[in-house]
């Protein structure tokens, strides 16, 4: 199974590269000259596909205030107002430092967790050139819950609270309607429930976006764990994360609605510690909203202002 998934991923990249080269050759034959290599923009419309990061970065000097909300289980019924009474929130601030570097900090209410990350754009897809966009995401989380009571003589270490995530994001935009992204990921847990589990969870994520109208797109995201597939979290079995959503563009912003089996919103939570399953009715409704502010105006606008 693992070899099949890896083979599929490699084959997809080879096909993508071959497709781009063939497309470039056809353009040169039609034009009779070398086609220009223009950067491809808007592979995705937001910096997140659903829970996980997309290859999109904020522009330089742009601050994004985000509220990511996940309700409880829909199958909890009227007694818990179909999950509304068991909601959780992540509040985040993301900032674009340069055209290729953005950073962010966040607090996840469910897990009492503070999180920081950086995203670096390594390669950018170009027409008749580079076939994919490649980014790196690195994140660190600190859980802030009170230390548990341990048997006499044992010490609760601060490092038990730490988690690390490393991801490579590989995306391609196929025309105006379809974008796909592959996400090899490693999540390191300094503390796991049992010595029989590894501290490193290795997963391959796949995400996509299909544009169905000028302002609406359907999104999807799935993380398949290659290790720790049977890992426990707080004594409960864990499952691969699967999310389906809708992006709605509203005046330059994107409002995201989704159904997911992951109530946790940070990478260490939804990749390796999802305790609900679609097959058992373990589905959560959620949404992401954001408000963008220009903190530092681009140079061209500053130059225009001087001339007024």
PDB file of C-alpha atoms in Angstrom:
ATOM      1  CA  UNK A   1       0.000   0.000   0.000  1.00  0.00           C
ATOM      2  CA  UNK A   2       2.761   2.449   0.957  1.00  0.00           C
ATOM      3  CA  UNK A   3       4.798   1.668  -2.152  1.00  0.00           C
ATOM      4  CA  UNK A   4       1.676   2.150  -4.266  1.00  0.00           C
ATOM      5  CA  UNK A   5       0.977   5.583  -2.830  1.00  0.00           C
ATOM      6  CA  UNK A   6       4.574   6.738  -3.294  1.00  0.00           C
ATOM      7  CA  UNK A   7       4.590   5.382  -6.852  1.00  0.00           C
ATOM      8  CA  UNK A   8       1.359   7.237  -7.584  1.00  0.00           C
ATOM      9  CA  UNK A   9       2.817  10.484  -6.254  1.00  0.00           C
ATOM     10  CA  UNK A  10       6.018  10.150  -8.299  1.00  0.00           C
ATOM     11  CA  UNK A  11       4.044   9.204 -11.406  1.00  0.00           C
ATOM     12  CA  UNK A  12       1.804  12.242 -10.980  1.00  0.00           C
ATOM     13  CA  UNK A  13       4.786  14.577 -10.830  1.00  0.00           C
ATOM     14  CA  UNK A  14       6.371  12.966 -13.901  1.00  0.00           C
ATOM     15  CA  UNK A  15       3.083  13.282 -15.776  1.00  0.00           C
ATOM     16  CA  UNK A  16       2.766  16.926 -14.712  1.00  0.00           C
ATOM     17  CA  UNK A  17       6.265  17.739 -15.946  1.00  0.00           C
ATOM     18  CA  UNK A  18       5.672  15.935 -19.243  1.00  0.00           C
ATOM     19  CA  UNK A  19       2.358  17.721 -19.701  1.00  0.00           C
ATOM     20  CA  UNK A  20       4.008  21.110 -19.129  1.00  0.00           C
ATOM     21  CA  UNK A  21       6.808  20.354 -21.603  1.00  0.00           C
ATOM     22  CA  UNK A  22       4.359  19.181 -24.254  1.00  0.00           C
ATOM     23  CA  UNK A  23       2.213  22.271 -23.741  1.00  0.00           C
ATOM     24  CA  UNK A  24       5.279  24.503 -24.047  1.00  0.00           C
ATOM     25  CA  UNK A  25       6.352  22.770 -27.272  1.00  0.00           C
ATOM     26  CA  UNK A  26       2.899  23.207 -28.814  1.00  0.00           C
ATOM     27  CA  UNK A  27       2.906  26.901 -27.951  1.00  0.00           C
ATOM     28  CA  UNK A  28       6.293  27.378 -29.629  1.00  0.00           C
ATOM     29  CA  UNK A  29       5.106  25.555 -32.736  1.00  0.00           C
ATOM     30  CA  UNK A  30       1.956  27.654 -32.911  1.00  0.00           C
ATOM     31  CA  UNK A  31       3.740  30.971 -32.300  1.00  0.00           C
ATOM     32  CA  UNK A  32       6.854  30.176 -34.264  1.00  0.00           C
ATOM     33  CA  UNK A  33       8.957  31.532 -31.378  1.00  0.00           C
ATOM     34  CA  UNK A  34       9.806  30.825 -27.757  1.00  0.00           C
ATOM     35  CA  UNK A  35       6.784  31.450 -25.534  1.00  0.00           C
ATOM     36  CA  UNK A  36       7.170  33.740 -22.537  1.00  0.00           C
ATOM     37  CA  UNK A  37       7.529  32.224 -19.064  1.00  0.00           C
ATOM     38  CA  UNK A  38       4.933  34.056 -16.980  1.00  0.00           C
ATOM     39  CA  UNK A  39       4.321  33.323 -13.261  1.00  0.00           C
ATOM     40  CA  UNK A  40       1.050  31.521 -12.576  1.00  0.00           C
ATOM     41  CA  UNK A  41      -1.090  33.268  -9.962  1.00  0.00           C
ATOM     42  CA  UNK A  42      -4.022  32.243  -7.743  1.00  0.00           C
ATOM     43  CA  UNK A  43      -3.377  28.502  -7.626  1.00  0.00           C
ATOM     44  CA  UNK A  44      -5.613  28.717  -4.574  1.00  0.00           C
ATOM     45  CA  UNK A  45      -7.636  31.694  -3.360  1.00  0.00           C
ATOM     46  CA  UNK A  46      -6.543  31.509   0.286  1.00  0.00           C
ATOM     47  CA  UNK A  47      -3.438  30.664   2.298  1.00  0.00           C
ATOM     48  CA  UNK A  48      -5.259  27.538   3.584  1.00  0.00           C
ATOM     49  CA  UNK A  49      -6.995  24.877   1.501  1.00  0.00           C
ATOM     50  CA  UNK A  50      -9.183  23.920   4.468  1.00  0.00           C
ATOM     51  CA  UNK A  51      -7.160  23.050   7.587  1.00  0.00           C
ATOM     52  CA  UNK A  52      -3.746  22.748   5.952  1.00  0.00           C
ATOM     53  CA  UNK A  53      -1.677  25.407   4.229  1.00  0.00           C
ATOM     54  CA  UNK A  54      -1.824  26.056   0.504  1.00  0.00           C
ATOM     55  CA  UNK A  55       1.138  27.313  -1.543  1.00  0.00           C
ATOM     56  CA  UNK A  56      -0.337  30.827  -1.500  1.00  0.00           C
ATOM     57  CA  UNK A  57       1.479  33.523   0.509  1.00  0.00           C
ATOM     58  CA  UNK A  58       0.292  36.884   1.753  1.00  0.00           C
ATOM     59  CA  UNK A  59       1.701  39.843  -0.124  1.00  0.00           C
ATOM     60  CA  UNK A  60       4.557  41.806   1.408  1.00  0.00           C
ATOM     61  CA  UNK A  61       3.294  44.069   4.181  1.00  0.00           C
ATOM     62  CA  UNK A  62      -0.119  42.368   4.420  1.00  0.00           C
ATOM     63  CA  UNK A  63      -1.551  41.284   7.798  1.00  0.00           C
ATOM     64  CA  UNK A  64      -4.290  38.624   7.889  1.00  0.00           C
ATOM     65  CA  UNK A  65      -6.453  38.320  11.018  1.00  0.00           C
ATOM     66  CA  UNK A  66      -8.062  34.859  10.945  1.00  0.00           C
ATOM     67  CA  UNK A  67     -10.787  33.136  12.938  1.00  0.00           C
ATOM     68  CA  UNK A  68     -11.099  29.395  12.285  1.00  0.00           C
ATOM     69  CA  UNK A  69     -14.155  27.833  13.921  1.00  0.00           C
ATOM     70  CA  UNK A  70     -15.110  24.156  14.306  1.00  0.00           C
ATOM     71  CA  UNK A  71     -18.342  22.967  15.905  1.00  0.00           C
ATOM     72  CA  UNK A  72     -18.854  19.699  17.752  1.00  0.00           C
ATOM     73  CA  UNK A  73     -20.225  16.523  16.203  1.00  0.00           C
ATOM     74  CA  UNK A  74     -23.307  16.930  14.024  1.00  0.00           C
ATOM     75  CA  UNK A  75     -24.654  13.600  15.311  1.00  0.00           C
ATOM     76  CA  UNK A  76     -24.848  14.911  18.892  1.00  0.00           C
ATOM     77  CA  UNK A  77     -28.404  15.963  18.104  1.00  0.00           C
ATOM     78  CA  UNK A  78     -30.652  18.602  19.649  1.00  0.00           C
ATOM     79  CA  UNK A  79     -29.314  18.068  23.188  1.00  0.00           C
ATOM     80  CA  UNK A  80     -26.044  19.699  22.108  1.00  0.00           C
ATOM     81  CA  UNK A  81     -27.659  21.731  19.301  1.00  0.00           C
ATOM     82  CA  UNK A  82     -25.965  19.542  16.663  1.00  0.00           C
ATOM     83  CA  UNK A  83     -22.487  20.429  17.891  1.00  0.00           C
ATOM     84  CA  UNK A  84     -22.913  24.179  18.356  1.00  0.00           C
ATOM     85  CA  UNK A  85     -22.582  23.864  22.158  1.00  0.00           C
ATOM     86  CA  UNK A  86     -19.233  22.097  21.749  1.00  0.00           C
ATOM     87  CA  UNK A  87     -17.517  24.559  19.411  1.00  0.00           C
ATOM     88  CA  UNK A  88     -13.841  25.502  19.356  1.00  0.00           C
ATOM     89  CA  UNK A  89     -11.892  28.358  17.796  1.00  0.00           C
ATOM     90  CA  UNK A  90      -8.415  29.181  16.540  1.00  0.00           C
ATOM     91  CA  UNK A  91      -7.453  32.864  16.443  1.00  0.00           C
ATOM     92  CA  UNK A  92      -4.480  33.698  14.227  1.00  0.00           C
ATOM     93  CA  UNK A  93      -2.388  36.543  12.857  1.00  0.00           C
ATOM     94  CA  UNK A  94      -0.440  35.918   9.621  1.00  0.00           C
ATOM     95  CA  UNK A  95       1.936  38.403   8.026  1.00  0.00           C
ATOM     96  CA  UNK A  96       3.735  38.642   4.692  1.00  0.00           C
ATOM     97  CA  UNK A  97       7.346  39.710   5.280  1.00  0.00           C
ATOM     98  CA  UNK A  98       8.492  39.406   1.663  1.00  0.00           C
ATOM     99  CA  UNK A  99       7.006  38.052  -1.561  1.00  0.00           C
ATOM    100  CA  UNK A 100       8.358  34.606  -0.679  1.00  0.00           C
ATOM    101  CA  UNK A 101       8.193  34.548   3.148  1.00  0.00           C
ATOM    102  CA  UNK A 102       5.212  34.719   5.499  1.00  0.00           C
ATOM    103  CA  UNK A 103       4.926  33.981   9.226  1.00  0.00           C
ATOM    104  CA  UNK A 104       2.066  33.488  11.643  1.00  0.00           C
ATOM    105  CA  UNK A 105       1.072  32.970  15.264  1.00  0.00           C
ATOM    106  CA  UNK A 106      -2.137  31.434  16.601  1.00  0.00           C
ATOM    107  CA  UNK A 107      -3.971  30.119  19.653  1.00  0.00           C
ATOM    108  CA  UNK A 108      -6.120  26.968  19.459  1.00  0.00           C
ATOM    109  CA  UNK A 109      -8.819  27.008  22.171  1.00  0.00           C
ATOM    110  CA  UNK A 110      -9.635  23.276  22.008  1.00  0.00           C
ATOM    111  CA  UNK A 111      -6.135  22.057  22.838  1.00  0.00           C
ATOM    112  CA  UNK A 112      -5.022  25.161  24.810  1.00  0.00           C
ATOM    113  CA  UNK A 113      -2.213  25.431  22.290  1.00  0.00           C
ATOM    114  CA  UNK A 114      -0.040  28.287  21.024  1.00  0.00           C
ATOM    115  CA  UNK A 115       1.325  27.847  17.527  1.00  0.00           C
ATOM    116  CA  UNK A 116       3.832  29.608  15.286  1.00  0.00           C
ATOM    117  CA  UNK A 117       4.812  28.902  11.689  1.00  0.00           C
ATOM    118  CA  UNK A 118       6.692  30.152   8.663  1.00  0.00           C
ATOM    119  CA  UNK A 119       6.058  29.481   4.987  1.00  0.00           C
ATOM    120  CA  UNK A 120       8.765  29.863   2.340  1.00  0.00           C
ATOM    121  CA  UNK A 121       7.981  29.820  -1.376  1.00  0.00           C
ATOM    122  CA  UNK A 122      10.842  27.901  -3.014  1.00  0.00           C
ATOM    123  CA  UNK A 123       9.649  27.593  -6.625  1.00  0.00           C
ATOM    124  CA  UNK A 124       6.809  29.175  -8.580  1.00  0.00           C
ATOM    125  CA  UNK A 125       4.864  27.652 -11.437  1.00  0.00           C
ATOM    126  CA  UNK A 126       5.326  29.444 -14.761  1.00  0.00           C
ATOM    127  CA  UNK A 127       3.616  29.105 -18.091  1.00  0.00           C
ATOM    128  CA  UNK A 128       5.938  27.269 -20.488  1.00  0.00           C
ATOM    129  CA  UNK A 129       8.427  26.788 -17.669  1.00  0.00           C
ATOM    130  CA  UNK A 130       8.424  25.473 -14.093  1.00  0.00           C
ATOM    131  CA  UNK A 131       5.432  23.067 -13.925  1.00  0.00           C
ATOM    132  CA  UNK A 132       4.716  23.361 -10.187  1.00  0.00           C
ATOM    133  CA  UNK A 133       4.856  25.728  -7.223  1.00  0.00           C
ATOM    134  CA  UNK A 134       6.821  24.423  -4.233  1.00  0.00           C
ATOM    135  CA  UNK A 135       6.716  25.795  -0.681  1.00  0.00           C
ATOM    136  CA  UNK A 136       8.077  24.748   2.705  1.00  0.00           C
ATOM    137  CA  UNK A 137       6.073  25.075   5.935  1.00  0.00           C
ATOM    138  CA  UNK A 138       7.609  24.702   9.391  1.00  0.00           C
ATOM    139  CA  UNK A 139       5.529  24.980  12.574  1.00  0.00           C
ATOM    140  CA  UNK A 140       5.980  24.610  16.323  1.00  0.00           C
ATOM    141  CA  UNK A 141       3.252  24.206  18.948  1.00  0.00           C
ATOM    142  CA  UNK A 142       3.271  24.578  22.736  1.00  0.00           C
ATOM    143  CA  UNK A 143       0.422  23.110  24.770  1.00  0.00           C
ATOM    144  CA  UNK A 144      -0.510  25.377  27.699  1.00  0.00           C
ATOM    145  CA  UNK A 145      -2.724  23.072  29.783  1.00  0.00           C
ATOM    146  CA  UNK A 146      -1.765  22.650  33.466  1.00  0.00           C
ATOM    147  CA  UNK A 147       0.787  19.922  34.174  1.00  0.00           C
ATOM    148  CA  UNK A 148      -0.863  16.646  35.248  1.00  0.00           C
ATOM    149  CA  UNK A 149      -0.325  15.146  38.680  1.00  0.00           C
ATOM    150  CA  UNK A 150       2.386  12.487  38.433  1.00  0.00           C
ATOM    151  CA  UNK A 151       3.459   9.716  40.841  1.00  0.00           C
ATOM    152  CA  UNK A 152       5.818  10.858  43.588  1.00  0.00           C
ATOM    153  CA  UNK A 153       9.319  11.511  42.308  1.00  0.00           C
ATOM    154  CA  UNK A 154       8.335  11.976  38.649  1.00  0.00           C
ATOM    155  CA  UNK A 155       8.761  15.357  36.949  1.00  0.00           C
ATOM    156  CA  UNK A 156       6.584  16.776  34.161  1.00  0.00           C
ATOM    157  CA  UNK A 157       9.010  18.176  31.594  1.00  0.00           C
ATOM    158  CA  UNK A 158       8.383  21.350  29.623  1.00  0.00           C
ATOM    159  CA  UNK A 159       9.504  19.525  26.455  1.00  0.00           C
ATOM    160  CA  UNK A 160       6.484  17.215  26.841  1.00  0.00           C
ATOM    161  CA  UNK A 161       4.395  20.178  25.677  1.00  0.00           C
ATOM    162  CA  UNK A 162       6.208  20.684  22.338  1.00  0.00           C
ATOM    163  CA  UNK A 163       5.250  19.546  18.825  1.00  0.00           C
ATOM    164  CA  UNK A 164       6.911  20.213  15.460  1.00  0.00           C
ATOM    165  CA  UNK A 165       5.619  20.015  11.889  1.00  0.00           C
ATOM    166  CA  UNK A 166       7.547  20.095   8.615  1.00  0.00           C
ATOM    167  CA  UNK A 167       5.812  20.043   5.226  1.00  0.00           C
ATOM    168  CA  UNK A 168       6.688  20.374   1.561  1.00  0.00           C
ATOM    169  CA  UNK A 169       3.787  21.708  -0.525  1.00  0.00           C
ATOM    170  CA  UNK A 170       3.827  20.840  -4.255  1.00  0.00           C
ATOM    171  CA  UNK A 171       0.985  22.365  -6.274  1.00  0.00           C
ATOM    172  CA  UNK A 172      -0.036  22.827  -9.885  1.00  0.00           C
ATOM    173  CA  UNK A 173      -2.795  24.916 -11.425  1.00  0.00           C
ATOM    174  CA  UNK A 174      -4.393  23.170 -14.387  1.00  0.00           C
ATOM    175  CA  UNK A 175      -6.142  25.942 -16.286  1.00  0.00           C
ATOM    176  CA  UNK A 176      -8.591  28.315 -14.610  1.00  0.00           C
ATOM    177  CA  UNK A 177     -10.739  25.736 -12.805  1.00  0.00           C
ATOM    178  CA  UNK A 178      -8.568  22.981 -11.312  1.00  0.00           C
ATOM    179  CA  UNK A 179      -5.680  23.110  -8.834  1.00  0.00           C
ATOM    180  CA  UNK A 180      -4.065  20.137  -7.044  1.00  0.00           C
ATOM    181  CA  UNK A 181      -1.545  19.999  -4.212  1.00  0.00           C
ATOM    182  CA  UNK A 182       0.593  17.219  -2.713  1.00  0.00           C
ATOM    183  CA  UNK A 183       1.756  17.614   0.920  1.00  0.00           C
ATOM    184  CA  UNK A 184       4.444  15.245   2.302  1.00  0.00           C
ATOM    185  CA  UNK A 185       4.424  15.917   6.060  1.00  0.00           C
ATOM    186  CA  UNK A 186       6.276  14.943   9.242  1.00  0.00           C
ATOM    187  CA  UNK A 187       4.794  15.728  12.656  1.00  0.00           C
ATOM    188  CA  UNK A 188       7.052  15.185  15.692  1.00  0.00           C
ATOM    189  CA  UNK A 189       5.458  14.619  19.098  1.00  0.00           C
ATOM    190  CA  UNK A 190       7.846  14.899  22.023  1.00  0.00           C
ATOM    191  CA  UNK A 191       5.404  12.810  24.055  1.00  0.00           C
ATOM    192  CA  UNK A 192       3.105  10.019  22.777  1.00  0.00           C
ATOM    193  CA  UNK A 193       0.591   7.810  24.600  1.00  0.00           C
ATOM    194  CA  UNK A 194       2.736   4.685  24.553  1.00  0.00           C
ATOM    195  CA  UNK A 195       6.280   3.539  23.821  1.00  0.00           C
ATOM    196  CA  UNK A 196       4.895   1.325  21.038  1.00  0.00           C
ATOM    197  CA  UNK A 197       4.151   4.451  18.963  1.00  0.00           C
ATOM    198  CA  UNK A 198       6.758   6.501  17.124  1.00  0.00           C
ATOM    199  CA  UNK A 199       7.374  10.135  18.007  1.00  0.00           C
ATOM    200  CA  UNK A 200       7.273  10.903  14.268  1.00  0.00           C
ATOM    201  CA  UNK A 201       4.065  10.653  12.260  1.00  0.00           C
ATOM    202  CA  UNK A 202       4.765  10.647   8.519  1.00  0.00           C
ATOM    203  CA  UNK A 203       1.836  11.458   6.254  1.00  0.00           C
ATOM    204  CA  UNK A 204       1.083  12.367   2.663  1.00  0.00           C
ATOM    205  CA  UNK A 205      -1.681  14.878   2.134  1.00  0.00           C
ATOM    206  CA  UNK A 206      -3.498  15.674  -1.062  1.00  0.00           C
ATOM    207  CA  UNK A 207      -5.690  18.709  -1.586  1.00  0.00           C
ATOM    208  CA  UNK A 208      -7.505  20.357  -4.432  1.00  0.00           C
ATOM    209  CA  UNK A 209      -9.791  23.095  -5.642  1.00  0.00           C
ATOM    210  CA  UNK A 210     -12.384  23.018  -8.422  1.00  0.00           C
ATOM    211  CA  UNK A 211     -13.859  26.353  -9.445  1.00  0.00           C
ATOM    212  CA  UNK A 212     -17.580  25.994 -10.240  1.00  0.00           C
ATOM    213  CA  UNK A 213     -18.428  29.670 -10.788  1.00  0.00           C
ATOM    214  CA  UNK A 214     -16.781  33.086 -10.745  1.00  0.00           C
ATOM    215  CA  UNK A 215     -16.910  33.293  -6.937  1.00  0.00           C
ATOM    216  CA  UNK A 216     -17.474  29.714  -5.721  1.00  0.00           C
ATOM    217  CA  UNK A 217     -15.110  26.734  -5.589  1.00  0.00           C
ATOM    218  CA  UNK A 218     -15.258  23.236  -4.083  1.00  0.00           C
ATOM    219  CA  UNK A 219     -12.222  22.183  -2.042  1.00  0.00           C
ATOM    220  CA  UNK A 220     -11.002  18.921  -0.553  1.00  0.00           C
ATOM    221  CA  UNK A 221      -8.177  17.744   1.679  1.00  0.00           C
ATOM    222  CA  UNK A 222      -7.043  14.285   2.873  1.00  0.00           C
ATOM    223  CA  UNK A 223      -4.041  13.167   4.936  1.00  0.00           C
ATOM    224  CA  UNK A 224      -2.957   9.516   4.746  1.00  0.00           C
ATOM    225  CA  UNK A 225      -0.632   8.441   7.575  1.00  0.00           C
ATOM    226  CA  UNK A 226       2.230   6.197   6.549  1.00  0.00           C
ATOM    227  CA  UNK A 227       3.262   5.686  10.205  1.00  0.00           C
ATOM    228  CA  UNK A 228       1.331   5.698  13.497  1.00  0.00           C
ATOM    229  CA  UNK A 229      -1.886   4.763  11.719  1.00  0.00           C
ATOM    230  CA  UNK A 230      -3.049   3.002  14.920  1.00  0.00           C
ATOM    231  CA  UNK A 231      -1.778   5.659  17.351  1.00  0.00           C
ATOM    232  CA  UNK A 232      -3.956   6.532  20.349  1.00  0.00           C
ATOM    233  CA  UNK A 233      -4.683  10.054  21.546  1.00  0.00           C
ATOM    234  CA  UNK A 234      -5.950  10.408  25.114  1.00  0.00           C
ATOM    235  CA  UNK A 235      -6.767   6.716  24.992  1.00  0.00           C
ATOM    236  CA  UNK A 236      -8.884   6.999  21.820  1.00  0.00           C
ATOM    237  CA  UNK A 237      -8.137   5.524  18.353  1.00  0.00           C
ATOM    238  CA  UNK A 238      -7.187   8.017  15.651  1.00  0.00           C
ATOM    239  CA  UNK A 239      -8.171   8.317  11.977  1.00  0.00           C
ATOM    240  CA  UNK A 240      -6.944   9.969   8.797  1.00  0.00           C
ATOM    241  CA  UNK A 241      -8.241  13.508   8.346  1.00  0.00           C
ATOM    242  CA  UNK A 242     -10.721  14.103   5.515  1.00  0.00           C
ATOM    243  CA  UNK A 243     -12.323  17.495   4.826  1.00  0.00           C
ATOM    244  CA  UNK A 244     -14.630  18.822   2.101  1.00  0.00           C
ATOM    245  CA  UNK A 245     -15.364  22.512   1.755  1.00  0.00           C
ATOM    246  CA  UNK A 246     -16.670  25.442  -0.247  1.00  0.00           C
ATOM    247  CA  UNK A 247     -14.770  28.680  -0.894  1.00  0.00           C
ATOM    248  CA  UNK A 248     -16.891  31.784  -1.425  1.00  0.00           C
ATOM    249  CA  UNK A 249     -15.125  34.920  -2.637  1.00  0.00           C
ATOM    250  CA  UNK A 250     -16.641  38.072  -1.150  1.00  0.00           C
ATOM    251  CA  UNK A 251     -15.132  41.365  -2.239  1.00  0.00           C
ATOM    252  CA  UNK A 252     -11.528  40.225  -2.350  1.00  0.00           C
ATOM    253  CA  UNK A 253     -11.809  37.937   0.716  1.00  0.00           C
ATOM    254  CA  UNK A 254     -12.560  34.213   0.878  1.00  0.00           C
ATOM    255  CA  UNK A 255     -15.159  32.768   3.244  1.00  0.00           C
ATOM    256  CA  UNK A 256     -14.573  29.033   3.727  1.00  0.00           C
ATOM    257  CA  UNK A 257     -17.220  26.504   4.857  1.00  0.00           C
ATOM    258  CA  UNK A 258     -16.376  22.860   5.459  1.00  0.00           C
ATOM    259  CA  UNK A 259     -17.371  19.432   6.774  1.00  0.00           C
ATOM    260  CA  UNK A 260     -14.530  17.516   8.442  1.00  0.00           C
ATOM    261  CA  UNK A 261     -13.835  14.684  10.872  1.00  0.00           C
ATOM    262  CA  UNK A 262     -11.110  16.826  12.539  1.00  0.00           C
ATOM    263  CA  UNK A 263     -12.118  19.290  15.224  1.00  0.00           C
ATOM    264  CA  UNK A 264      -8.496  20.207  15.969  1.00  0.00           C
ATOM    265  CA  UNK A 265      -7.160  22.948  13.687  1.00  0.00           C
ATOM    266  CA  UNK A 266      -3.349  22.846  14.083  1.00  0.00           C
ATOM    267  CA  UNK A 267      -1.242  20.455  11.984  1.00  0.00           C
ATOM    268  CA  UNK A 268      -0.160  18.252  14.878  1.00  0.00           C
ATOM    269  CA  UNK A 269      -3.831  17.803  15.795  1.00  0.00           C
ATOM    270  CA  UNK A 270      -5.608  17.125  12.501  1.00  0.00           C
ATOM    271  CA  UNK A 271      -2.798  15.130  10.846  1.00  0.00           C
ATOM    272  CA  UNK A 272      -2.035  12.705  13.664  1.00  0.00           C
ATOM    273  CA  UNK A 273      -4.637  13.090  16.427  1.00  0.00           C
ATOM    274  CA  UNK A 274      -8.063  13.071  14.760  1.00  0.00           C
ATOM    275  CA  UNK A 275     -10.324  10.916  16.944  1.00  0.00           C
ATOM    276  CA  UNK A 276     -13.517  11.036  14.847  1.00  0.00           C
ATOM    277  CA  UNK A 277     -14.379   9.092  11.700  1.00  0.00           C
ATOM    278  CA  UNK A 278     -16.712   9.829   8.785  1.00  0.00           C
ATOM    279  CA  UNK A 279     -17.789   6.172   8.778  1.00  0.00           C
ATOM    280  CA  UNK A 280     -19.086   6.502  12.348  1.00  0.00           C
ATOM    281  CA  UNK A 281     -20.847   9.808  11.739  1.00  0.00           C
ATOM    282  CA  UNK A 282     -18.007  11.765  13.344  1.00  0.00           C
ATOM    283  CA  UNK A 283     -18.464  14.911  11.237  1.00  0.00           C
ATOM    284  CA  UNK A 284     -17.933  18.533  12.278  1.00  0.00           C
ATOM    285  CA  UNK A 285     -19.166  21.650  10.517  1.00  0.00           C
ATOM    286  CA  UNK A 286     -16.778  24.608  10.470  1.00  0.00           C
ATOM    287  CA  UNK A 287     -15.762  27.830   8.791  1.00  0.00           C
ATOM    288  CA  UNK A 288     -12.737  30.085   8.289  1.00  0.00           C
ATOM    289  CA  UNK A 289     -13.027  33.867   8.048  1.00  0.00           C
ATOM    290  CA  UNK A 290     -10.283  36.444   7.683  1.00  0.00           C
ATOM    291  CA  UNK A 291      -9.764  40.186   7.450  1.00  0.00           C
ATOM    292  CA  UNK A 292      -6.759  41.543   5.587  1.00  0.00           C
ATOM    293  CA  UNK A 293      -4.981  44.797   6.484  1.00  0.00           C
ATOM    294  CA  UNK A 294      -2.216  46.614   4.604  1.00  0.00           C
ATOM    295  CA  UNK A 295       0.475  47.401   7.187  1.00  0.00           C
ATOM    296  CA  UNK A 296       3.245  48.455   4.781  1.00  0.00           C
ATOM    297  CA  UNK A 297       2.206  49.891   1.421  1.00  0.00           C
ATOM    298  CA  UNK A 298       4.004  48.534  -1.661  1.00  0.00           C
ATOM    299  CA  UNK A 299       6.787  50.767  -2.960  1.00  0.00           C
ATOM    300  CA  UNK A 300       4.887  51.757  -6.095  1.00  0.00           C
ATOM    301  CA  UNK A 301       2.017  53.143  -3.998  1.00  0.00           C
ATOM    302  CA  UNK A 302       4.401  55.042  -1.729  1.00  0.00           C
ATOM    303  CA  UNK A 303       6.043  56.593  -4.783  1.00  0.00           C
ATOM    304  CA  UNK A 304       2.656  57.635  -6.161  1.00  0.00           C
ATOM    305  CA  UNK A 305       1.714  59.230  -2.832  1.00  0.00           C
ATOM    306  CA  UNK A 306       4.864  61.345  -2.902  1.00  0.00           C
ATOM    307  CA  UNK A 307       3.899  62.755  -6.283  1.00  0.00           C
ATOM    308  CA  UNK A 308       0.405  63.841  -5.207  1.00  0.00           C
TER     309      UNK A 308
END
